[in-house]
Coordinates of C-alpha atoms in Angstrom, one line a residue:
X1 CA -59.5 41.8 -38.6
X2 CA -58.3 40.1 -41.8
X3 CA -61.7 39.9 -43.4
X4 CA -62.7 41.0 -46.9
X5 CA -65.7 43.0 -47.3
X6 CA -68.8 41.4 -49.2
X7 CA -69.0 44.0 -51.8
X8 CA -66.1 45.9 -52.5
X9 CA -67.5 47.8 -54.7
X10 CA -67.7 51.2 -53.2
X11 CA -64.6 50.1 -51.1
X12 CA -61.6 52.9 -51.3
X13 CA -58.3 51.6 -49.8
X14 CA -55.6 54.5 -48.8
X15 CA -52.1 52.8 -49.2
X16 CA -49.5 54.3 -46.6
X17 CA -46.7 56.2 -48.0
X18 CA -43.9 53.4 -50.0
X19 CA -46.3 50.9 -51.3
X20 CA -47.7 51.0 -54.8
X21 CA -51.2 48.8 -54.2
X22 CA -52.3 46.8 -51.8
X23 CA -55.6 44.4 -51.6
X24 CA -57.1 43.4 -48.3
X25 CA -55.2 39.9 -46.9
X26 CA -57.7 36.9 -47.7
X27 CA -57.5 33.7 -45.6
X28 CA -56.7 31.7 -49.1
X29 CA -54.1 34.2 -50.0
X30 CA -50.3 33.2 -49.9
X31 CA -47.8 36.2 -49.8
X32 CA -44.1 35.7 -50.3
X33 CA -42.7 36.7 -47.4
X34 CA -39.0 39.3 -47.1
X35 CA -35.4 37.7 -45.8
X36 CA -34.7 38.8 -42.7
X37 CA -32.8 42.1 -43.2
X38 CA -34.4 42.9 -46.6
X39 CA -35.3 46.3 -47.1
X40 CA -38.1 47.3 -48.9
X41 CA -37.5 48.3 -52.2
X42 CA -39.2 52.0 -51.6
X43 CA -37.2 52.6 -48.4
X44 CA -33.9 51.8 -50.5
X45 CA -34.0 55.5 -51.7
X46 CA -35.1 57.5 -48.2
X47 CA -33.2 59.8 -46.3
X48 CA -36.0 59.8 -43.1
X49 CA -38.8 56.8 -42.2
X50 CA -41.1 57.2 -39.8
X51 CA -40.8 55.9 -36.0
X52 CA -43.5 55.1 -33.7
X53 CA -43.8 56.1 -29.8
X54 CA -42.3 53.1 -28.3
X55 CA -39.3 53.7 -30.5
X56 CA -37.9 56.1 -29.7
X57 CA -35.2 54.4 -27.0
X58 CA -33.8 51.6 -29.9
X59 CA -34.4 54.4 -32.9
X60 CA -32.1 56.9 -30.9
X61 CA -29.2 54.4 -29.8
X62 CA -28.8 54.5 -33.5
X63 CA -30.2 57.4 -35.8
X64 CA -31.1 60.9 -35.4
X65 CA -34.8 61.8 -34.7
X66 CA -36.5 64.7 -36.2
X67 CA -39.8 66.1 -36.2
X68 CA -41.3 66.7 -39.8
X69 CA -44.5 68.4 -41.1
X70 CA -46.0 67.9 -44.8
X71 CA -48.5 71.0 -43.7
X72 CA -46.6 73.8 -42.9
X73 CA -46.5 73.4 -39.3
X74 CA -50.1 72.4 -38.6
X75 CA -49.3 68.8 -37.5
X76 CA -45.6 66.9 -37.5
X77 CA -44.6 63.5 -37.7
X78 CA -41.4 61.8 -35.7
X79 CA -38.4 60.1 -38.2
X80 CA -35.6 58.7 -38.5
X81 CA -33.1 60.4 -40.8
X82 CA -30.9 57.6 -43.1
X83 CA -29.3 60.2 -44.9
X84 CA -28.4 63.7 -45.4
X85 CA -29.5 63.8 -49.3
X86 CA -32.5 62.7 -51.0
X87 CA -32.8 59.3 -51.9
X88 CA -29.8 58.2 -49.8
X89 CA -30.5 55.3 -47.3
X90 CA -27.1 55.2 -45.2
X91 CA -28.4 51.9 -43.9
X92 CA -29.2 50.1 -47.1
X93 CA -26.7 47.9 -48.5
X94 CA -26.6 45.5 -51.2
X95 CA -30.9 45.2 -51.1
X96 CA -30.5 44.8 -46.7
X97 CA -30.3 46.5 -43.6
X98 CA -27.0 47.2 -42.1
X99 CA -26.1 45.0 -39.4
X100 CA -26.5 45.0 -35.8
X101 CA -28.8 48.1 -36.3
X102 CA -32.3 48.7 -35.1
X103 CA -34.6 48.6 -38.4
X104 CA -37.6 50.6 -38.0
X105 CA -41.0 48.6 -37.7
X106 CA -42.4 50.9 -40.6
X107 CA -39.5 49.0 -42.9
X108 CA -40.3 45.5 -41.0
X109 CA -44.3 46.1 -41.1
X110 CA -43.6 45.2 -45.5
X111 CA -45.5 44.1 -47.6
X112 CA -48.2 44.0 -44.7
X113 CA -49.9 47.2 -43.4
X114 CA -53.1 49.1 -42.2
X115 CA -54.9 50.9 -44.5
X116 CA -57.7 53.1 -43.7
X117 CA -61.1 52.1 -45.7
X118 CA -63.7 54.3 -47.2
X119 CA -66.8 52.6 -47.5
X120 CA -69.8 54.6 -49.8
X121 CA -67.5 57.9 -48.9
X122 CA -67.3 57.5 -45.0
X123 CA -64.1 56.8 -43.6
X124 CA -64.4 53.4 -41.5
X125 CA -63.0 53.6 -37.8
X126 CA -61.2 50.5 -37.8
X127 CA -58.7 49.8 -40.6
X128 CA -58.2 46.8 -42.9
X129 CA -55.0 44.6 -42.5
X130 CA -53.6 44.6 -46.5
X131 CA -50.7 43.3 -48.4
X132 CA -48.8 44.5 -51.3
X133 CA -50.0 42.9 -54.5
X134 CA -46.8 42.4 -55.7
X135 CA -46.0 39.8 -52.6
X136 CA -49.3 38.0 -53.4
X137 CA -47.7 35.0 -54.6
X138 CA -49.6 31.2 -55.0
X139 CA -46.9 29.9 -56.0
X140 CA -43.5 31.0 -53.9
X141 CA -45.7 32.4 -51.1
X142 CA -46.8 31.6 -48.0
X143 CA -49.7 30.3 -46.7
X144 CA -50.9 33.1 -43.6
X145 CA -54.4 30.3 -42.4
X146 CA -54.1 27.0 -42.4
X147 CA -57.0 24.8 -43.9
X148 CA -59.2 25.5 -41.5
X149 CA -59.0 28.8 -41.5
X150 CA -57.0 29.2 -38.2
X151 CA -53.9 31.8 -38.4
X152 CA -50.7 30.0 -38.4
X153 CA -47.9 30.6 -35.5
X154 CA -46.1 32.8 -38.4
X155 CA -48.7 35.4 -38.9
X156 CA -49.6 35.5 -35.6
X157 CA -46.5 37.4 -34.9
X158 CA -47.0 39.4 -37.8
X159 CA -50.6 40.4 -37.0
X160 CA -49.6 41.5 -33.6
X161 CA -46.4 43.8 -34.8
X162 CA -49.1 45.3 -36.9
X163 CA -52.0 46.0 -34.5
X164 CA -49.4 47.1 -31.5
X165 CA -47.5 49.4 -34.1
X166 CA -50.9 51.1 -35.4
X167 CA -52.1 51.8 -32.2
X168 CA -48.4 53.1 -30.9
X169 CA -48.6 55.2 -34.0
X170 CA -52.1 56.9 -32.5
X171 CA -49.9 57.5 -29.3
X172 CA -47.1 59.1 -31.3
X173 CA -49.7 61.6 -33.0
X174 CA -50.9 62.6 -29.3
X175 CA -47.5 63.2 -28.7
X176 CA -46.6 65.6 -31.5
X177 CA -50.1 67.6 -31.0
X178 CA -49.5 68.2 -27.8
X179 CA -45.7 69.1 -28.7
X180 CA -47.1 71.5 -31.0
X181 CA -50.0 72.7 -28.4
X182 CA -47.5 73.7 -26.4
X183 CA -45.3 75.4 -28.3
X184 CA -42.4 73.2 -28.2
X185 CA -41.2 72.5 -31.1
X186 CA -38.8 74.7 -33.7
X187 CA -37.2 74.5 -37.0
X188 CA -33.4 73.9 -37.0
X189 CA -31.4 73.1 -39.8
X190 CA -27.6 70.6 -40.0
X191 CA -24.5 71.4 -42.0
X192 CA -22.5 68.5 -43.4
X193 CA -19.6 69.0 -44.3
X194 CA -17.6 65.6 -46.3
X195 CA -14.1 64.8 -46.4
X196 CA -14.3 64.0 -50.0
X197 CA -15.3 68.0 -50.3
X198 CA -18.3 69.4 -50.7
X199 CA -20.9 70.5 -47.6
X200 CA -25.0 69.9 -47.6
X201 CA -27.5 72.3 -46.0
X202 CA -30.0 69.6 -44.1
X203 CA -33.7 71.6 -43.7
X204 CA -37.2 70.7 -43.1
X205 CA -36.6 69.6 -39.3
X206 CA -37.8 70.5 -36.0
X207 CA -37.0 69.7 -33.2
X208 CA -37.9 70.7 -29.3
X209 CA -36.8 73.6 -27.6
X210 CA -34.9 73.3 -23.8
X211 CA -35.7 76.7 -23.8
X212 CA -39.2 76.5 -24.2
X213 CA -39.2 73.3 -22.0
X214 CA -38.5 75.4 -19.2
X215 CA -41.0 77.7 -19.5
X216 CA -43.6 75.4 -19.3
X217 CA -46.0 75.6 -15.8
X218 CA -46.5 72.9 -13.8
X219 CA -49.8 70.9 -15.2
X220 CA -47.9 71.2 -19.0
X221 CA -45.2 69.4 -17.3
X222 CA -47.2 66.6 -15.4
X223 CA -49.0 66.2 -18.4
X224 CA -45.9 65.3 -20.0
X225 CA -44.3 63.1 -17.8
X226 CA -47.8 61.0 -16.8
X227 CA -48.0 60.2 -21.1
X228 CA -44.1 59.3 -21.0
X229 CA -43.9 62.4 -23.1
X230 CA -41.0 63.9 -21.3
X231 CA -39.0 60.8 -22.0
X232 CA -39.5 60.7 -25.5
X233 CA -38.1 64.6 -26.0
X234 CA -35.0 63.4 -24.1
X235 CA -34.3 61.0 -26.1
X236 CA -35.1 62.5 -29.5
X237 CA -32.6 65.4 -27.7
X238 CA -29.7 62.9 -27.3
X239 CA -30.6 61.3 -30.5
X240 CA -29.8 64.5 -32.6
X241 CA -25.9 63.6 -31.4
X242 CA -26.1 60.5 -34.2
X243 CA -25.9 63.6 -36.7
X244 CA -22.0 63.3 -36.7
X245 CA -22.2 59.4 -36.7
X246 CA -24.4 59.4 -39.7
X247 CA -21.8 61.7 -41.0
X248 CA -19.2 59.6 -40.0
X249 CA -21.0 56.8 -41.9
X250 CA -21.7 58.5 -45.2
X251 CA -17.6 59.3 -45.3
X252 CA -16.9 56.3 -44.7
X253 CA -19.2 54.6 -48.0
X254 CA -17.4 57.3 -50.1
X255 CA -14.1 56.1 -48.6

């Protein structure tokens, strides 16, 4: 719900990863909305985003996916790699999106999101639609209500990319424990080489295992078809073939 608490005063907001603050969205607030195509300014400079479990089909006609974890293995996150070195977005040109290229609803989410809330230390269960302050703008913006308080056929479609990609991004969490339950997953690293010279040592990814696939019994398996698990893995596996068309990319911007 887009509702401001009464007292915000023990009220602690965690901003996702790429925005600098955000404030809960108020009903009298206008917020100056992107272009279509614009990239947020803090995905300008990433080599991987994250992807959510419904997009895994568009995000693998396009990039490769990977499996990453910030905790040494204990828990993994899907992404979509942009580039081969750090701060390099292949996609990002000239402030937007390539063309004709599937942008990732992480990057189309901006400057709205859902923040978890702590409220006198206890973590609420249902988060708090918020906006980056920076796009909180009264005079360029956009009003989100209109004067009687009544969401506006604009927002609408916002609101609802950001509650369906929150909750896919619970069933892409259920994915990659159960990946990592079972054993699946395993680090793997990508060699560049560029025809400008010069080769680059891509690390930090997993990825699953055919190997370990098959040695799964026969509940592991059902399990992972009746979640449309067993979908997903395929298509991260095909996925990992954009490695040479991201290649092919990156020599062609240095070209």
């Amino acid at each position: 719900r887009t509702t401001l608490p009464l007292s915000c005063a023990a009220m602690q907001i965690t901003a996702p990863f790429g925005y600098k603050k955000i404030v809960p969205l108020r009903r009298d607030q206008k917020v100056r909305l992107p272009a279509p195509g614009e990239v947020p300014e803090f995905a300008r400079t990433l080599n991987a985003i994250p992807i959510s479990f419904t997009e895994f089909a568009p995000v693998g006609h396009v990039y490769p996916i990977v499996f990453t974890s910030g905790d040494g293995g204990v828990t993994f996150a899907p992404v979509a790699v942009l580039g081969f070195a750090a701060g390099e977005n292949l996609f990002h040109v000239d402030g937007r999106w390539a063309r004709d290229v599937y942008v990732p609803a992480y990057a189309r989410r901006f400057p709205f999101c859902m923040a978890k809330v702590t409220l006198d230390k206890v973590e609420q269960q249902n988060r708090l639609i918020c906006v980056e302050t920076d796009f909180v703008d009264d005079a360029a913006g956009e009003s989100m209500f209109d004067a009687q308080g009544q969401p506006v056929e604009r927002w609408k479609a916002i609101e609802r990319l950001l509650t369906e990609y929150e909750a896919d991004l619970e069933r892409s969490r259920e994915l990659c424990a159960i990946l990592a339950d079972y054993g699946l997953l395993e680090p793997f690293s990508m060699q560049a080489k560029f025809n400008q010279g010069g080769a680059m040592q891509l690390t930090g990814m997993h990825r699953a295992s055919d190997k370990k696939l098959e040695l799964l019994n026969a509940a592991q398996l059902k399990n992972l078809l009746k979640k449309g698990i067993l979908g997903r893995i395929y298509a991260h596996l095909l996925s990992l073939d954009n490695f040479a068309r991201l290649l092919d990319r990156r020599n062609a911007r240095s070209a």
